[in-house]
Coordinates of C-alpha atoms in Angstrom, one line a residue:
M73 CA 0.0 0.0 0.0
I74 CA 2.9 2.4 0.8
K75 CA 4.6 1.7 -2.5
T76 CA 1.5 2.7 -4.5
L77 CA 1.6 6.1 -2.9
I78 CA 5.3 6.8 -3.5
P79 CA 5.0 7.7 -7.3
T80 CA 2.3 10.4 -6.6
W81 CA 3.0 12.3 -3.4
P82 CA 6.7 13.1 -3.3
K83 CA 6.1 16.2 -5.5
T84 CA 3.5 17.6 -3.2
F85 CA 5.7 16.8 -0.2
C86 CA 8.7 18.6 -1.9
W87 CA 6.5 21.7 -2.7
I88 CA 5.1 22.0 0.8
H89 CA 8.1 21.2 3.0
G90 CA 10.9 22.4 0.8
S91 CA 13.5 20.4 -1.0
N92 CA 17.3 20.1 -1.5
Y93 CA 19.7 21.0 -4.2
F94 CA 21.3 18.2 -6.1
P95 CA 24.9 17.5 -5.5
E96 CA 27.2 19.2 -8.1
A97 CA 28.2 15.8 -9.6
F98 CA 24.6 15.4 -11.0
D99 CA 24.5 18.8 -12.7
G100 CA 25.5 17.4 -16.2
H101 CA 22.4 15.2 -16.1
L102 CA 19.9 18.1 -15.2
K103 CA 18.2 20.6 -17.4
C104 CA 17.2 23.2 -14.9
A105 CA 18.9 23.0 -11.5
V106 CA 20.6 25.4 -9.2
D107 CA 24.0 26.9 -10.1
P108 CA 26.5 24.9 -8.1
T109 CA 28.7 28.0 -7.5
G110 CA 28.5 28.8 -3.8
R111 CA 26.1 25.9 -3.1
N112 CA 26.1 24.6 0.4
T113 CA 27.9 21.2 0.3
E114 CA 25.6 19.8 2.9
S115 CA 22.6 20.4 0.5
V116 CA 20.4 21.9 3.1
T117 CA 16.7 22.5 2.5
D118 CA 16.5 26.0 0.9
T119 CA 13.5 26.0 -1.5
S120 CA 10.5 26.4 0.8
Y121 CA 10.0 30.0 -0.3
Y122 CA 8.4 28.8 -3.6
Q123 CA 5.0 28.1 -1.9
W124 CA 4.8 31.7 -0.7
V125 CA 5.2 33.3 -4.1
T126 CA 1.5 33.8 -4.7
M127 CA 0.8 35.1 -1.2
V128 CA 3.8 37.6 -1.3
L129 CA 2.8 38.9 -4.7
F130 CA -0.7 39.4 -3.5
L131 CA 0.4 41.4 -0.5
Q132 CA 2.8 43.5 -2.6
A133 CA 0.1 44.3 -5.0
I134 CA -2.0 45.6 -2.1
I135 CA 0.9 47.7 -0.8
C136 CA 1.3 49.2 -4.2
I137 CA -2.2 50.7 -4.0
I138 CA -1.5 52.4 -0.7
P139 CA -0.2 55.7 -2.1
Y140 CA -3.2 56.0 -4.4
K141 CA -5.7 55.3 -1.7
I142 CA -3.9 57.8 0.7
W143 CA -4.2 60.5 -1.9
K144 CA -7.8 59.8 -2.8
L145 CA -8.8 59.9 1.0
N146 CA -6.9 63.1 1.7
E147 CA -7.1 65.1 -1.6
G148 CA -10.4 66.7 -0.5
G149 CA -11.6 67.5 -4.0
L150 CA -9.7 70.8 -4.1
I151 CA -9.0 70.8 -7.8
K152 CA -12.4 69.5 -8.6
S153 CA -13.8 72.5 -6.7
F154 CA -12.8 74.8 -9.5
G155 CA -15.5 73.2 -11.6
T156 CA -15.9 71.8 -15.1
S157 CA -15.7 75.3 -16.7
G158 CA -11.9 75.0 -17.0
T159 CA -12.2 72.0 -19.4
M160 CA -14.3 73.9 -21.9
T161 CA -12.6 74.8 -25.2
Q162 CA -12.5 78.3 -26.6
M163 CA -15.2 77.5 -29.2
D164 CA -17.7 76.4 -26.5
V165 CA -18.0 79.8 -24.9
D166 CA -18.1 83.4 -26.1
E167 CA -15.5 86.0 -25.0
M168 CA -17.8 87.3 -22.2
S169 CA -18.4 83.9 -20.7
L170 CA -14.7 83.1 -21.0
S171 CA -13.7 86.3 -19.2
A172 CA -16.4 85.8 -16.5
T173 CA -15.3 82.2 -15.9
A174 CA -11.7 83.1 -15.6
Q175 CA -12.5 86.0 -13.2
S176 CA -14.6 83.6 -11.1
M177 CA -11.8 81.0 -11.0
S178 CA -9.2 83.6 -10.0
R179 CA -11.3 84.7 -7.0
H180 CA -11.8 81.0 -6.1
F181 CA -8.0 80.4 -6.3
F182 CA -7.3 83.4 -4.1
N183 CA -10.0 82.4 -1.5
L184 CA -8.6 78.9 -1.1
R185 CA -4.9 79.8 -0.6
D186 CA -5.0 78.8 3.1
R187 CA -5.6 75.2 2.0
Y188 CA -2.7 74.9 -0.5
T189 CA 0.1 74.3 2.1
E190 CA -1.7 71.2 3.4
Y191 CA -2.6 70.0 -0.1
F192 CA 0.9 70.3 -1.4
S193 CA 2.4 68.6 1.7
K194 CA 0.1 65.6 1.4
F195 CA 1.0 65.3 -2.3
F196 CA 4.7 65.4 -1.6
I197 CA 4.3 62.8 1.2
V198 CA 2.5 60.5 -1.3
E199 CA 5.3 60.9 -3.7
I200 CA 7.9 60.0 -1.0
T201 CA 5.7 57.0 -0.1
F202 CA 5.7 55.8 -3.7
F203 CA 9.5 56.2 -3.8
L204 CA 9.9 54.2 -0.6
I205 CA 7.5 51.4 -1.7
S206 CA 9.2 51.0 -5.1
W207 CA 12.7 50.6 -3.5
G208 CA 11.4 48.6 -0.6
H209 CA 9.7 46.1 -3.0
F210 CA 12.9 45.4 -4.8
F211 CA 15.0 44.7 -1.8
F212 CA 12.3 42.8 0.0
I213 CA 12.0 40.4 -3.1
D214 CA 15.8 40.0 -3.1
W215 CA 15.6 38.9 0.6
F216 CA 12.6 36.7 -0.1
L217 CA 14.5 34.9 -3.0
D218 CA 17.5 34.3 -0.8
G219 CA 19.6 37.2 -2.4
N220 CA 19.1 36.1 -6.0
F221 CA 17.0 39.1 -7.3
L222 CA 19.4 42.0 -7.4
D223 CA 20.8 41.2 -10.9
Y224 CA 18.0 38.6 -11.9
G225 CA 16.7 40.4 -14.9
S226 CA 20.1 41.7 -16.3
S227 CA 21.5 38.2 -15.8
A228 CA 18.7 36.6 -17.7
V229 CA 19.1 39.0 -20.6
Q230 CA 22.8 38.4 -20.7
Y231 CA 22.3 34.6 -20.6
Y232 CA 19.6 34.4 -23.3
G233 CA 21.7 36.8 -25.4
M234 CA 24.3 34.1 -25.8
S235 CA 24.3 31.5 -28.5
P236 CA 23.0 28.0 -27.6
L237 CA 26.6 26.7 -27.7
D238 CA 27.9 29.4 -25.3
R239 CA 25.0 28.8 -22.8
E240 CA 26.3 25.3 -22.1
H241 CA 29.2 26.7 -20.3
Y242 CA 27.1 29.0 -18.0
A243 CA 24.5 28.3 -15.4
N244 CA 21.0 29.5 -16.2
P245 CA 20.2 32.4 -13.7
L246 CA 16.5 31.6 -13.9
C247 CA 17.1 28.0 -12.9
S248 CA 19.4 29.0 -10.1
T249 CA 16.5 31.0 -8.5
F250 CA 13.6 28.8 -9.5
P251 CA 14.9 25.3 -10.3
T252 CA 12.4 22.9 -11.8
E253 CA 14.5 19.8 -10.8
V254 CA 15.3 19.3 -7.1
S255 CA 16.3 16.5 -4.8
C256 CA 13.9 15.6 -2.0
T257 CA 14.2 13.3 0.9
V258 CA 10.8 11.8 1.7
P259 CA 10.0 10.1 5.0
T260 CA 7.8 7.2 5.0
I261 CA 7.1 4.0 7.1
G262 CA 8.6 0.6 6.3
S263 CA 7.0 -2.8 6.3
A264 CA 8.1 -3.3 9.9
G265 CA 6.6 -0.1 11.0
T266 CA 10.1 1.6 11.3
P267 CA 10.8 5.1 9.8
V268 CA 12.2 4.9 6.4
S269 CA 13.2 7.6 4.0
F270 CA 14.0 7.7 0.3
N271 CA 15.5 10.3 -2.1
S272 CA 13.6 11.3 -5.1
M273 CA 13.9 13.8 -7.9
C274 CA 11.0 16.2 -7.8
V275 CA 9.9 18.3 -10.8
L276 CA 8.5 21.7 -9.6
S277 CA 6.5 22.7 -12.7
Q278 CA 5.1 25.9 -11.1
N279 CA 8.7 27.3 -11.3
I280 CA 8.4 27.6 -15.0
V281 CA 5.9 30.3 -14.5
N282 CA 7.6 31.9 -11.5
E283 CA 11.0 32.3 -13.3
K284 CA 9.5 34.2 -16.2
M285 CA 7.1 36.2 -14.0
Y286 CA 9.9 37.6 -11.8
V287 CA 11.9 38.7 -14.9
F288 CA 8.9 41.0 -15.8
I289 CA 8.7 42.1 -12.1
W290 CA 12.4 42.9 -12.1
F291 CA 12.2 45.2 -15.1
W292 CA 8.9 46.8 -13.8
L293 CA 10.4 47.6 -10.5
I294 CA 13.6 48.9 -12.1
F295 CA 11.3 51.2 -14.2
L296 CA 9.3 52.3 -11.1
M297 CA 12.5 52.9 -9.0
I298 CA 14.0 55.2 -11.7
L299 CA 10.6 57.0 -12.2
S300 CA 10.0 57.5 -8.5
T301 CA 13.6 58.7 -7.9
L302 CA 13.5 61.2 -10.8
N303 CA 10.1 62.4 -9.5
V304 CA 11.4 63.1 -6.0
I305 CA 14.5 64.9 -7.5
V306 CA 12.3 67.0 -9.7
R307 CA 10.0 67.8 -6.9
I308 CA 12.9 68.9 -4.6
V309 CA 14.2 71.2 -7.4
Y310 CA 10.6 72.5 -7.9
I311 CA 10.5 73.5 -4.2
V312 CA 14.0 75.0 -4.0
I313 CA 14.3 76.9 -7.3
P314 CA 11.5 79.4 -8.1
S315 CA 12.7 79.9 -11.7
Y316 CA 12.1 76.2 -12.4
R317 CA 8.6 76.5 -11.1
A318 CA 8.0 79.5 -13.4
A319 CA 9.5 77.6 -16.4
Y320 CA 7.4 74.6 -15.7
V321 CA 4.1 76.5 -15.5
S322 CA 4.9 78.8 -18.4
Q323 CA 4.9 76.0 -20.8
K324 CA 1.2 75.8 -20.3
V325 CA 0.5 79.4 -21.4
S326 CA 0.9 81.4 -24.6
R327 CA 4.1 83.2 -25.2
Y328 CA 2.4 86.5 -24.6
Q329 CA 1.8 85.4 -21.0
C330 CA 5.2 83.9 -20.3
R331 CA 6.6 87.1 -18.7
E332 CA 3.5 87.5 -16.5
I333 CA 3.5 84.0 -15.3
K334 CA 7.2 84.1 -14.4
M335 CA 6.7 87.3 -12.5
L336 CA 3.6 85.9 -10.8
I337 CA 5.4 82.7 -9.6
T338 CA 8.7 84.2 -8.7
K339 CA 7.5 87.3 -7.0
K340 CA 3.9 86.9 -5.8
L341 CA 3.2 83.1 -5.3
K342 CA 4.6 80.6 -2.8
T343 CA 5.7 77.1 -3.8
Q344 CA 2.3 75.6 -2.8
D345 CA 0.5 78.2 -4.8
A346 CA 2.6 77.5 -7.9
F347 CA 1.9 73.8 -7.5
I348 CA -1.8 74.3 -7.5
L349 CA -1.4 76.5 -10.5
S350 CA 0.5 73.8 -12.4
Q351 CA -2.2 71.3 -11.5
L352 CA -4.9 73.6 -12.9
A353 CA -2.9 74.0 -16.0
K354 CA -3.0 70.3 -16.7
N355 CA -6.8 70.3 -16.6
M356 CA -7.7 73.7 -18.1
D357 CA -8.1 74.9 -21.7
P358 CA -5.1 77.0 -22.8
A359 CA -7.2 80.0 -23.7
L360 CA -9.1 80.0 -20.4
F361 CA -5.8 79.5 -18.5
D362 CA -4.3 82.6 -20.2
E363 CA -7.4 84.6 -19.1
F364 CA -7.2 83.1 -15.7
I365 CA -3.6 84.2 -15.2
H366 CA -4.5 87.6 -16.3
Y367 CA -7.2 88.0 -13.7
L368 CA -5.2 86.3 -11.1
L369 CA -2.5 88.9 -11.5
R370 CA -5.0 91.7 -11.2
H371 CA -6.6 90.2 -8.2
L372 CA -3.2 89.8 -6.4
D373 CA -2.3 93.4 -7.4
N374 CA -5.6 94.7 -5.9
S375 CA -5.1 92.7 -2.8
E376 CA -1.6 94.1 -2.2
D377 CA -2.8 97.6 -2.8
D378 CA -5.6 97.1 -0.3
E379 CA -3.0 95.9 2.3
E380 CA -0.7 98.9 1.7
K381 CA -3.7 101.3 2.2
A382 CA -4.7 99.5 5.4
L383 CA -1.2 99.9 6.7
C384 CA -1.0 103.6 5.8
T385 CA -4.4 104.3 7.5
T386 CA -3.3 102.4 10.7
P387 CA -2.6 105.0 13.5
C388 CA 0.9 104.8 15.1

């Protein structure tokens, strides 16, 4: 009865309880086994992490959504509060309506200025969170795969870029991380009721999918790490250098407004104000945005004049 079970259950046992690497002497007879370089000569169990791949990927996918959810919960609908008028094209409204809409939006922009610091701070925190999650995922996977992920994708490209003849002299990096052929010592019970174990070769077919899936994940994370790093660098430059903020927003206006927008951002608006302006520029028709900038300058000039008059009339 025991013997009839032996051909069917070692594979499941290996997958659940982990398996051992084959001794180096067997490598010539195997198609996809672990690279013998640096292998523990005692052939200790070291493959149990395979069964956790699905769970780990699921948890990482949930973590990736965190920055988006944080932002949606804390954004507060500030940009949306400017209404849908900003998305109308110039042909949809006459000159009077365009002017009235721009004037109304400029007043709304000015009235909400006390909210912009909190809004910009939250946005920057979300960008930092995205940066940390991208890098954290990469190094967590390297730890999870026993230090085999740092150069996983680049090594795979290098290996498969070789000719079939050259590959025979090098270990397949995909097989070193996800071998499909492993050695497994399976315990059982002998005919006399005493403990007996036998060694079997197990084929872990799921690793065919895992090895290719993690190549894609490697390149995707590299892309996200580069993107998030550049994004944080650009944001820091945006905060520190007013002229960069002005140049960034001036791309959204006509050349006739470039001088006004640069003066507006460098002289009259703070970092958080300029950020809101850039967000509005992404969602507003260019003609309306030009008109909006014109009225915003007038509104700010009138506000400064009122403040000066108030100071002059204040008794000493």
